[in-house]
Amino acid sequence: MPVRTRLVLTALAAASGLVLAGCGTQDEDKGTGAATGHISQGDDQRPERNGNGSAPVPTTEKDWKPVADGLGRSGTLMDKTVYRVPLARKDLKVTSHDVEIKPGLALSGYAAFAKYGDGTLLMGDLVVTEDELPKVTDALQKAGIEQTAVHKHLLEQSPAVWWTHIHGMGDPATLAKGVKTALDVTGIPAPSPAPSSQPPVDLDTAAIDAALGRKGTEDGGIYKFTAGRKDTVTDGRHILPTGLGVSTGINFQPLGDKKAAINGDFVMTADEIQNVIRALRKGDIDIVELHHHTLKEQPRLFYMHFWSTGDGATLAKSLRPALEAAHPAAPTP
């Protein structure tokens, strides 16, 4: 399918609202409620109100044991609010434009959970093959978990891989078990121990940092940047932290001789989209996909995936105007 046609179809599909019935409110409260999955509406530990939504409730790693047990794998607690479980496709050997894609560049799915006073919110992105997609869809639908996008991160690729965003609200253990039924019909591998050391990143990371105006991190041989937005994002009732996926991601995969393949996505409002496109194309960076991650967030947000190869520092200089056009939050010191 031509790229332009796929962009239009994806945006229309997201706008139509693939909303499932029967997803009740959820999120456990701090303390015993987290361990049992029950919500105590009378708990004194109420979430702070901010604007049009409530802030996530602070949690501990122990609070998320029901989720880890339900998924059969553990995650990482981010900023004491978002429990994020990686779901990378380390089992797949995907090639795009003669580049063998490392999981950290474009094949890293996740499931993220955050607690609120009225329940637990699930957001995530599952990486699935074309053959797996219908079975994953059926499993999610049966579990009452919404799909909010079905799209691509890469243009030409072999084998065919798709990405589907998920959303749910309810009891954390139940949500985790629902996601697990979808994982069980894929080849997403069981978690493996983290390596004792990071593989080398053959890039001029200092020059890349200087070009982008922020500090990246090395992760599994990929050099990564994550940037939230300046504005507060809500779904009407809940403030959505960056860890739930409401962010810009820029990834550099070394190709040798300080060259890189870049992939990721920019989070933008409607008014920012054309400025980001123009900035990317001025740097000869390809547009892959324009779509939503969620259905009811405010401000309304769009995500644009991109791709290019070349000298890492030069690519970073070309990305900087696009990043600034998307109004990112200031980098943390």
Phi, psi and omega in degrees: 000134180302149183301316184299316179297318182296322178300315181296313181298320180295315180297320178295319180296318180294319182293332182290338174081087177277070187263132179267148173276160171088006176269102182281173177285153181204184181120125180274162177259168185293143177100221186295332179301326181292326182284329184264341184087358179271153181252129177257099182293343180265007181298140179290343183275070181278146177291148178289137176276143181207110180066233183263012182209165178266147179281154176297150179278133176300142182225175173238167177304321182299326180299336186261012179301319177301327178288314179300319179294318181293324181274340184075023180197152183258167180231198181234135178274122183253125177053030178061016183229319186252123176261111189246124183251119180286143181224058185287146177269070178287351180276345186262145171247096185256134178241136176222123180051046177067014176251126174281118189280122173283149181307321183290343180282312187211001186245024183259096172281174180197161167231128184237139184231141175220141180269139173228173181296337183252009177144184180257133179260131175250131168222149181187181182214119181255133178264118186225152175284166180298324178290329182281333190306312180298321180292322177295315178303312181298320180294318179295316180299317180297326180276357181075024178257129184284149165255128185247355175193145170227119192200185180241152171255343185232152178281263178285132182203153177213126357288174180289125181233143179234161177235133179232125178276144184234156183208138176202161178217125180164208179291130186298318181294321179294318177299315181298318179295324177295317176297322181298323178297328177286320178298326184292343179259013176242176174263015178304120189286160174296153180297146178240155180301144178294142179296151181290338179215154180280138174295153182294149176248106184277069178218157173277081186295328178297318179291323178295316178301314182297321182292322182270347178074024178200166186262128177271177178229147177271130183213105177062033180086002178249142176259121193236149172229139174230133181223124173283185179262159177292324185273158175281133180250133178228166169255021182102321181243337187230135171286131184259109178290161180304323184298343177281357178110006181271072187200164170269134177237132179231122185237139178241121174255120181299138177243005183099149178057038178066011177270160184212156163259135179245142179205157180154198178208148177260136173264130190216153165276169182302321183291342184266345190302309186293326177295320179293317178301312182298320180295318179295315182291329176298330176268011180060036178259130185283144173270130182256313190202145173231123187197179174260159167257328181228177189249336189231019184286154176228130356295158180297129186241145176237155181234133182238118177272152186216167181203141169192166173227153179156193177299131186301313182293323178294318177298320179298319178298324180287331181283332186304312179298324178293319179298315180294327179294340179267007175050064180284159171294154179297144179297146177287143183297000000 
